[in-house]
PDB file of C-alpha atoms and ligand atoms in Angstrom:
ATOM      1  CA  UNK C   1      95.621  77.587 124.183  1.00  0.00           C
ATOM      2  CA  UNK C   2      93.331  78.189 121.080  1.00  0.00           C
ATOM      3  CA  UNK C   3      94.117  76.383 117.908  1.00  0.00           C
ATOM      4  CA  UNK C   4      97.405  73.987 117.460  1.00  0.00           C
ATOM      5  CA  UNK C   5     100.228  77.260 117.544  1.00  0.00           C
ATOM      6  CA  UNK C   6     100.683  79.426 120.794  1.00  0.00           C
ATOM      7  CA  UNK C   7     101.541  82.497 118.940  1.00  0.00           C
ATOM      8  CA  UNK C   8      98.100  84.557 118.879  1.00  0.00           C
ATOM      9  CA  UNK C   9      99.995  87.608 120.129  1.00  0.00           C
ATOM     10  CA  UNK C  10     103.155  88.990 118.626  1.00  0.00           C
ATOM     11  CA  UNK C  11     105.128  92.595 119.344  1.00  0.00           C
ATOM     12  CA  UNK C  12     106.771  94.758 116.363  1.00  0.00           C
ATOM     13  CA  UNK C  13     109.707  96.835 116.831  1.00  0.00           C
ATOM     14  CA  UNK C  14     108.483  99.306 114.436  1.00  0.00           C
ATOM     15  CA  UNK C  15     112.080 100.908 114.008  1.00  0.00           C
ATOM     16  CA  UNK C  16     113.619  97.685 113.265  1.00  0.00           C
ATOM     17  CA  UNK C  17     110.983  95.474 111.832  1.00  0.00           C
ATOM     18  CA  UNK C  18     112.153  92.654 114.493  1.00  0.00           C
ATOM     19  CA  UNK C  19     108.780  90.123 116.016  1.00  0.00           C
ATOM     20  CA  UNK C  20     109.015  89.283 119.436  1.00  0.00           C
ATOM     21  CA  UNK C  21     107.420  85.722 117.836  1.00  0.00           C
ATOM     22  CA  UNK C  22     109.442  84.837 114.910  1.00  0.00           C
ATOM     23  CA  UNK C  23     109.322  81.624 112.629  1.00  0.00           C
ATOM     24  CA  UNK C  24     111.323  82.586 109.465  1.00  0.00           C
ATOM     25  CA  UNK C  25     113.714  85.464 107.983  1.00  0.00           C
ATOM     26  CA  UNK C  26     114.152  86.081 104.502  1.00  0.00           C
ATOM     27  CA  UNK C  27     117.050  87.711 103.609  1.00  0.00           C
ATOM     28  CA  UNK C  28     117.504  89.298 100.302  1.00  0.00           C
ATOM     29  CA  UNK C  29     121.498  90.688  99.295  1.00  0.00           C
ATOM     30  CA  UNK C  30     122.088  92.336  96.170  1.00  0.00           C
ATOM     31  CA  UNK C  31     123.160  88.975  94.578  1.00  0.00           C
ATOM     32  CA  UNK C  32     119.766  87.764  94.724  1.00  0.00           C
ATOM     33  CA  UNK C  33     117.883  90.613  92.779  1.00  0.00           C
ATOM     34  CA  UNK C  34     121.130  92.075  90.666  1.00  0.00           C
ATOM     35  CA  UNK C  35     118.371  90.900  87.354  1.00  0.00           C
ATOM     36  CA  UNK C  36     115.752  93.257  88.727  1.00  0.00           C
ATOM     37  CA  UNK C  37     117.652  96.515  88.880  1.00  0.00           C
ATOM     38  CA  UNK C  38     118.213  98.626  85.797  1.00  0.00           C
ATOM     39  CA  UNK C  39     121.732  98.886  85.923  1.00  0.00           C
ATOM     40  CA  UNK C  40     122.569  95.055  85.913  1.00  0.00           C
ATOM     41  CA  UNK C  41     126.543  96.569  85.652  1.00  0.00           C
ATOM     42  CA  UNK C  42     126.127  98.349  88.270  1.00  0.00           C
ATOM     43  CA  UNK C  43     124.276  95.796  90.605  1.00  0.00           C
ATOM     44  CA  UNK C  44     127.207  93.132  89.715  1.00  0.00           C
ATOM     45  CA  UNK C  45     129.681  95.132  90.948  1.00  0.00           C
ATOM     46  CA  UNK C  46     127.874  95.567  94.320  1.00  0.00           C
ATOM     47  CA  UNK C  47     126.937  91.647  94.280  1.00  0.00           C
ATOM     48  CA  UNK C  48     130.733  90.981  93.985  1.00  0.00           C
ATOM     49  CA  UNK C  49     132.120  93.470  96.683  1.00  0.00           C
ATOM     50  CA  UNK C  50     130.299  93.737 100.236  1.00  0.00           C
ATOM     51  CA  UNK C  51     127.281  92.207  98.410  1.00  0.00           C
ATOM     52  CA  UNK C  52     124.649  94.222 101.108  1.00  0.00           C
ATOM     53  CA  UNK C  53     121.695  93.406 102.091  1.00  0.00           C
ATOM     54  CA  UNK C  54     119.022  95.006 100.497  1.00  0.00           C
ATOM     55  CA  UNK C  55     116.134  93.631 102.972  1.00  0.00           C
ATOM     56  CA  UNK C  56     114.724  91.530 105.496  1.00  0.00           C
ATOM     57  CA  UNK C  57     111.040  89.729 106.043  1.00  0.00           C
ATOM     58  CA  UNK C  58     110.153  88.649 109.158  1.00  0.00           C
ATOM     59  CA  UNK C  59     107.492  86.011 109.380  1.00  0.00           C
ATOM     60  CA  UNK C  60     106.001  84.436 112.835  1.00  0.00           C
ATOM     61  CA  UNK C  61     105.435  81.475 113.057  1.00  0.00           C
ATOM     62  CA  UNK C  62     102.435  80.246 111.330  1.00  0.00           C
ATOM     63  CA  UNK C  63      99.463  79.823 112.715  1.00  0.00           C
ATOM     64  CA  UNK C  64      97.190  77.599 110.352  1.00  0.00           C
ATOM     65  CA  UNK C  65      99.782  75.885 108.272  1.00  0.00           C
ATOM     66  CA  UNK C  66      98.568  74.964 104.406  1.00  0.00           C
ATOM     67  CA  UNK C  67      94.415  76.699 105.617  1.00  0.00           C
ATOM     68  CA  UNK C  68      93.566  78.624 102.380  1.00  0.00           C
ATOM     69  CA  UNK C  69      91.192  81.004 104.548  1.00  0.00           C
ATOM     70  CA  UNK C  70      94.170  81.879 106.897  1.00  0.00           C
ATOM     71  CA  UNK C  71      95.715  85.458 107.148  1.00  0.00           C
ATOM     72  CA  UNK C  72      99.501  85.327 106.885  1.00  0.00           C
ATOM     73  CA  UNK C  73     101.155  88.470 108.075  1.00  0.00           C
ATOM     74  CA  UNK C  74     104.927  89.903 107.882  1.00  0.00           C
ATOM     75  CA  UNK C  75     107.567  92.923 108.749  1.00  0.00           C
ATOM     76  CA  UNK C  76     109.285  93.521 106.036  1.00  0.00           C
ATOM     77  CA  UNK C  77     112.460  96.523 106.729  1.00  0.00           C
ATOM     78  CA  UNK C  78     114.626  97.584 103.438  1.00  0.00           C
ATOM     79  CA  UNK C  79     117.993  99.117 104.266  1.00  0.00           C
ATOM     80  CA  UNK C  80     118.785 102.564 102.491  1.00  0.00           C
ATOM     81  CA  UNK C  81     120.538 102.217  99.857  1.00  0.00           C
ATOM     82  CA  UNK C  82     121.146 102.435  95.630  1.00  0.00           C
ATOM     83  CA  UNK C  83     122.411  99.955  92.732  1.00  0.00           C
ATOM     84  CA  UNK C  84     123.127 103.188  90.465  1.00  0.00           C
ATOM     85  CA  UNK C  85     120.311 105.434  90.748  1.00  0.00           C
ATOM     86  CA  UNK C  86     117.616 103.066  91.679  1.00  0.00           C
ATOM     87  CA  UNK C  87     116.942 103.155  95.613  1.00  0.00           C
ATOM     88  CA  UNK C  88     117.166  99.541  96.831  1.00  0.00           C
ATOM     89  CA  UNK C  89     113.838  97.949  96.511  1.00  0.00           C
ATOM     90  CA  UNK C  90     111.597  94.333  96.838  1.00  0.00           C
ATOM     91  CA  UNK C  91     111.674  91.761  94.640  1.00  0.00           C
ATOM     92  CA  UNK C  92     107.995  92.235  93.995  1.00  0.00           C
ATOM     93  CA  UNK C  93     105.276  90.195  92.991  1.00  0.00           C
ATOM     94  CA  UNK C  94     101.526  89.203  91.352  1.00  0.00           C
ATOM     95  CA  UNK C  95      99.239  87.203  93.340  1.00  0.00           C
ATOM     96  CA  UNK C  96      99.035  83.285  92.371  1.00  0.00           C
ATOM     97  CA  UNK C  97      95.231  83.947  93.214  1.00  0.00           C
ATOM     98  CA  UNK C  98      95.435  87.546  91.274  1.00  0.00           C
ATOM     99  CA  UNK C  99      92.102  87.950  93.318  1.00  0.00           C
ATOM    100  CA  UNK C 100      93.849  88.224  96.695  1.00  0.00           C
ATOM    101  CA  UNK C 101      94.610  91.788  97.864  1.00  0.00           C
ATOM    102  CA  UNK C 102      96.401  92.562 100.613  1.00  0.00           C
ATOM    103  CA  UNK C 103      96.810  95.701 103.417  1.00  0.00           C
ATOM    104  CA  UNK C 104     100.214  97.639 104.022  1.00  0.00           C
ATOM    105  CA  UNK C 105     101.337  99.501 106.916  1.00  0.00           C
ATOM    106  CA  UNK C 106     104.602 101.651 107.400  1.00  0.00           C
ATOM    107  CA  UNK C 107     106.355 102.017 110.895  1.00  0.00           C
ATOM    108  CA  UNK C 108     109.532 103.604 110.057  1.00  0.00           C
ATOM    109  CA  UNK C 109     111.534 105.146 107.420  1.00  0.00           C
ATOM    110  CA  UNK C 110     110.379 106.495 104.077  1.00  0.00           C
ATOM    111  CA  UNK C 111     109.263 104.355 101.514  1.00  0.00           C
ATOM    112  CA  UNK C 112     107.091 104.138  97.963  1.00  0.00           C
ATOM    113  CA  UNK C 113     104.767 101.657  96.817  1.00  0.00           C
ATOM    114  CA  UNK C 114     105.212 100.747  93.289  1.00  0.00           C
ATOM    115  CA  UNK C 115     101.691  98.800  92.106  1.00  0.00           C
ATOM    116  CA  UNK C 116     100.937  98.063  88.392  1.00  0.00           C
ATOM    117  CA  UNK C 117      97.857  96.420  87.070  1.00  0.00           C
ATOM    118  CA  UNK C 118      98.040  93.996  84.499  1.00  0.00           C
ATOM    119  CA  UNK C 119      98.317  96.068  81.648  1.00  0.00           C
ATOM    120  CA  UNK C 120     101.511  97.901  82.789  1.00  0.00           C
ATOM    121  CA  UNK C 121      99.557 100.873  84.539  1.00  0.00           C
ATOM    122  CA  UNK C 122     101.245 102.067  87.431  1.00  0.00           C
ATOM    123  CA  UNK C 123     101.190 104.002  90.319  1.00  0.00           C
ATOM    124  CA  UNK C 124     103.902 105.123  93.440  1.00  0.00           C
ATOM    125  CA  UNK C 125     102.464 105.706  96.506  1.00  0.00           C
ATOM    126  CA  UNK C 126     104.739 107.188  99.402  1.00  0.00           C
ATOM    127  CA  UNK C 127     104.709 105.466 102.519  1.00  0.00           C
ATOM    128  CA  UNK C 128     105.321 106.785 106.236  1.00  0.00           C
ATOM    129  CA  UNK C 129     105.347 105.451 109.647  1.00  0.00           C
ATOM    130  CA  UNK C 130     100.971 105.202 110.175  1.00  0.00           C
ATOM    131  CA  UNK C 131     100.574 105.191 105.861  1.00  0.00           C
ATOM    132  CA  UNK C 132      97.989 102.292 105.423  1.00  0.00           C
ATOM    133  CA  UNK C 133      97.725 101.037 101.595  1.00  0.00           C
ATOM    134  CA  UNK C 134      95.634  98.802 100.073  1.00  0.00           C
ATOM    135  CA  UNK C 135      96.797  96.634  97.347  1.00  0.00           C
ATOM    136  CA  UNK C 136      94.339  96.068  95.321  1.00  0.00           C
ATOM    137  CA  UNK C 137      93.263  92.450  93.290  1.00  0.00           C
ATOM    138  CA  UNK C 138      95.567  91.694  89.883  1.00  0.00           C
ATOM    139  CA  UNK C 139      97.950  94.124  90.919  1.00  0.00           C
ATOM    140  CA  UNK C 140     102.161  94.065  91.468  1.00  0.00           C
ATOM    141  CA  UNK C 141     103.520  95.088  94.775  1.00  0.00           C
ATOM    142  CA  UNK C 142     106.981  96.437  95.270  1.00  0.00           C
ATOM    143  CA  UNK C 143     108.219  98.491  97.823  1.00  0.00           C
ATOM    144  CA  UNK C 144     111.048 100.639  97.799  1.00  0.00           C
ATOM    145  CA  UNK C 145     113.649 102.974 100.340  1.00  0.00           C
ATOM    146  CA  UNK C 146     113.652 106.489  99.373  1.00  0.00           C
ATOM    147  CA  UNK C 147     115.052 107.388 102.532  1.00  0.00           C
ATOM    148  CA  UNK C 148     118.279 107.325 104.263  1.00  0.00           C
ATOM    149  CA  UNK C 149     117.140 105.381 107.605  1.00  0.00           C
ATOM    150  CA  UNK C 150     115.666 101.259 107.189  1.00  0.00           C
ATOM    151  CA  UNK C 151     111.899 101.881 105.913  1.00  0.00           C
ATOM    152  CA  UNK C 152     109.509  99.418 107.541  1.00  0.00           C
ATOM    153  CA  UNK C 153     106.486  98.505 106.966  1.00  0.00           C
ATOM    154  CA  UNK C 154     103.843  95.548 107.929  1.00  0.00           C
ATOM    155  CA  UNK C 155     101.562  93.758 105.854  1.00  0.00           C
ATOM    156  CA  UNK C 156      98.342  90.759 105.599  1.00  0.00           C
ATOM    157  CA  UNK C 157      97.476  88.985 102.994  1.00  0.00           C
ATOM    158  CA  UNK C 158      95.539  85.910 102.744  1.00  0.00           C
ATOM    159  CA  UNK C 159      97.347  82.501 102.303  1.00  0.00           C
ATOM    160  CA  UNK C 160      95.854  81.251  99.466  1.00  0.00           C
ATOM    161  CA  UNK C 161      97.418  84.773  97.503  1.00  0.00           C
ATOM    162  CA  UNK C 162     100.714  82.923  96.620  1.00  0.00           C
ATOM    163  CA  UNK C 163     103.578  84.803  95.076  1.00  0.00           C
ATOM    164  CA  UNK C 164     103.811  85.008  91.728  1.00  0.00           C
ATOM    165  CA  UNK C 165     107.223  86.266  90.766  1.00  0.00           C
ATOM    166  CA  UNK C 166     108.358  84.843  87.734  1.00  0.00           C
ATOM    167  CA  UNK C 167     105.747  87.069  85.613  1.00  0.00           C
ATOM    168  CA  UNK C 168     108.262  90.189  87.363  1.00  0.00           C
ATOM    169  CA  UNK C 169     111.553  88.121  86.508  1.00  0.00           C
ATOM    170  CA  UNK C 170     110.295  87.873  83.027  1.00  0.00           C
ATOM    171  CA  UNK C 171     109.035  91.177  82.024  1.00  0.00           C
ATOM    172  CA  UNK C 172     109.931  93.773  85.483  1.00  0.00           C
ATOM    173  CA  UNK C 173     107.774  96.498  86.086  1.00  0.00           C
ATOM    174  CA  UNK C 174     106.781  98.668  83.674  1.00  0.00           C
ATOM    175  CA  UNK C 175     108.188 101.905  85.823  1.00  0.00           C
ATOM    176  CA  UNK C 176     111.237 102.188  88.052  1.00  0.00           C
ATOM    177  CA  UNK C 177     111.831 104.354  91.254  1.00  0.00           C
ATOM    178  CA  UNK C 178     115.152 106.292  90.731  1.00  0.00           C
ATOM    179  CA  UNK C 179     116.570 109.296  92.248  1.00  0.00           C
ATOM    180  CA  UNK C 180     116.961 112.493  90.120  1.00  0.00           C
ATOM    181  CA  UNK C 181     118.320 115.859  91.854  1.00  0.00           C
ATOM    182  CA  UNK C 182     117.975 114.223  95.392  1.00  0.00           C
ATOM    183  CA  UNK C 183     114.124 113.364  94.962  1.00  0.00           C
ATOM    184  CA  UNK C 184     112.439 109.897  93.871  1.00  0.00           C
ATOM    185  CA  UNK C 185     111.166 110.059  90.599  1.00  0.00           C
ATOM    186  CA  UNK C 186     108.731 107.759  88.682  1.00  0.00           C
ATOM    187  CA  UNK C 187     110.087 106.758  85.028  1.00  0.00           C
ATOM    188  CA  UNK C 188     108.618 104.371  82.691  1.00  0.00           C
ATOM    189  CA  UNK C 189     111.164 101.497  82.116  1.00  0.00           C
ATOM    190  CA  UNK C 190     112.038 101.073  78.390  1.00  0.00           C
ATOM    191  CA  UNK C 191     112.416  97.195  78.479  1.00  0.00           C
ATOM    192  CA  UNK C 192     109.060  96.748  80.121  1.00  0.00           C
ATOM    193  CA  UNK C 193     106.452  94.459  77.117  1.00  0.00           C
ATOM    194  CA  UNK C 194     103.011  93.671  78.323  1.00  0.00           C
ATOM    195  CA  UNK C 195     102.829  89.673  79.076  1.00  0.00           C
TER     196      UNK C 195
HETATM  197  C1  M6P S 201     105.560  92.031 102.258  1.00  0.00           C
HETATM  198  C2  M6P S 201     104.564  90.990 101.799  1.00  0.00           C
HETATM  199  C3  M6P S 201     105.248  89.644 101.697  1.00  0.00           C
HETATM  200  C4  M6P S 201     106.484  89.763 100.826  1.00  0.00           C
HETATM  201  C5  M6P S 201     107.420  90.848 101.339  1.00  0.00           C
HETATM  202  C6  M6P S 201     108.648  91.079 100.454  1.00  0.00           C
HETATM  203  O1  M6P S 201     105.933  91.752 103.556  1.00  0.00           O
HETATM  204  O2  M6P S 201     104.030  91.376 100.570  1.00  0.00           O
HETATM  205  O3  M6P S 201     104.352  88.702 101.151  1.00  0.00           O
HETATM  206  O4  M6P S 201     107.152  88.519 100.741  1.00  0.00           O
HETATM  207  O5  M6P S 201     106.691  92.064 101.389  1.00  0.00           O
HETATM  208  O6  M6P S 201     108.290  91.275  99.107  1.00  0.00           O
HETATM  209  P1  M6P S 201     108.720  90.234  97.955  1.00  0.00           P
HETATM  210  O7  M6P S 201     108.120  88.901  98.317  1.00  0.00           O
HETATM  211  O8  M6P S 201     108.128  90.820  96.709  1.00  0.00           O
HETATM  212  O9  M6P S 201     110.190  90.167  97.946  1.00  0.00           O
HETATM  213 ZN1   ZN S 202     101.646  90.199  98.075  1.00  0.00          ZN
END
């Protein structure tokens, strides 16, 4: 065996997200993130009836527990879904280390990536089963379903990244992801102030 974990392999079920080696799921319901969506109404109600889930991470188990050079590597699958017109999405996050970027791959499903720099530029990228992004350094990530199957998708990033998420609970994104006439959209978000 080399090093002090035996997981050096793992196998994705790219439909479902699922590791053969898994150490830890995350499991976000609407309850969790009804202060990220635009319509905070809207996302109550949900949180109070079947309360869905919105999405899953699947972590292995890790490998080099607390090494700053180690890679650290998830499935993450979001269920279809909307809290009024915005598709069910990530919490999203800045990097502690803002200088950490990190790689993206979809495996199933239909997604967009939502990045935005520090000064509240933005850009959605869609995502597809074989889509590889890279997130670039100082910028959010959040993904989002556009789709009406689970959208998966894979990702690295190095440990020492961090997430920073209390600079998205303060001030959100500076664009949403909503559906107009059936399609995803892009829309600047009115409530968005540069930190
Ligand atoms: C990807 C990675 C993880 C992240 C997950 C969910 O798998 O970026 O680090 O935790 O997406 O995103 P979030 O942490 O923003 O909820
Ligand atoms: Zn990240």
């Amino acid at each position: 065996m080399l090093g002090s974990s035996p997981v050096l392999a793992n196998v994705i079920d790219f439909s479902s997200g699922a590791l053969s080696e898994v150490g830890e799921v995350l499991l976000r319901r609407v309850s969790d993130l009804v202060l990220l969506f635009g319509d905070k109404a809207a996302a109550e109600v949900l949180a109070e009836g079947d309360n869905p889930v919105v999405y899953q991470v699947f972590l292995p188990p890790e490998r080099e527990p607390g090494r700053p050079e180690a890679l650290l590597y998830a499935t993450t699958v979001i269920y279809p879904g909307k809290v009024g017109d915005e598709y069910f999405m990530t919490k999203g996050h800045f990097h502690v280390e803002g200088e950490c970027p990190e790689v993206y791959l979809g495996t199933a499903g239909r997604g967009m990536l939502l990045l935005m720099d520090r000064h509240g530029r933005a850009e959605a990228v869609p995502m597809q089963a074989g889509t590889v992004v890279y997130v670039p350094p100082e910028t959010a990530h959040r993904t989002v379903n556009v789709g009406d199957a689970p959208f998966v998708f894979f990702a690295v990033w190095p440990e020492k990244a961090g997430h920073d998420y209390q600079s998205i609970a303060a001030h959100g994104f500076s664009h949403r992801i909503l559906e107009e006439h059936g399609r995803p959209v892009m829309v600047s978000n009115p409530d968005w102030r540069q930190p």
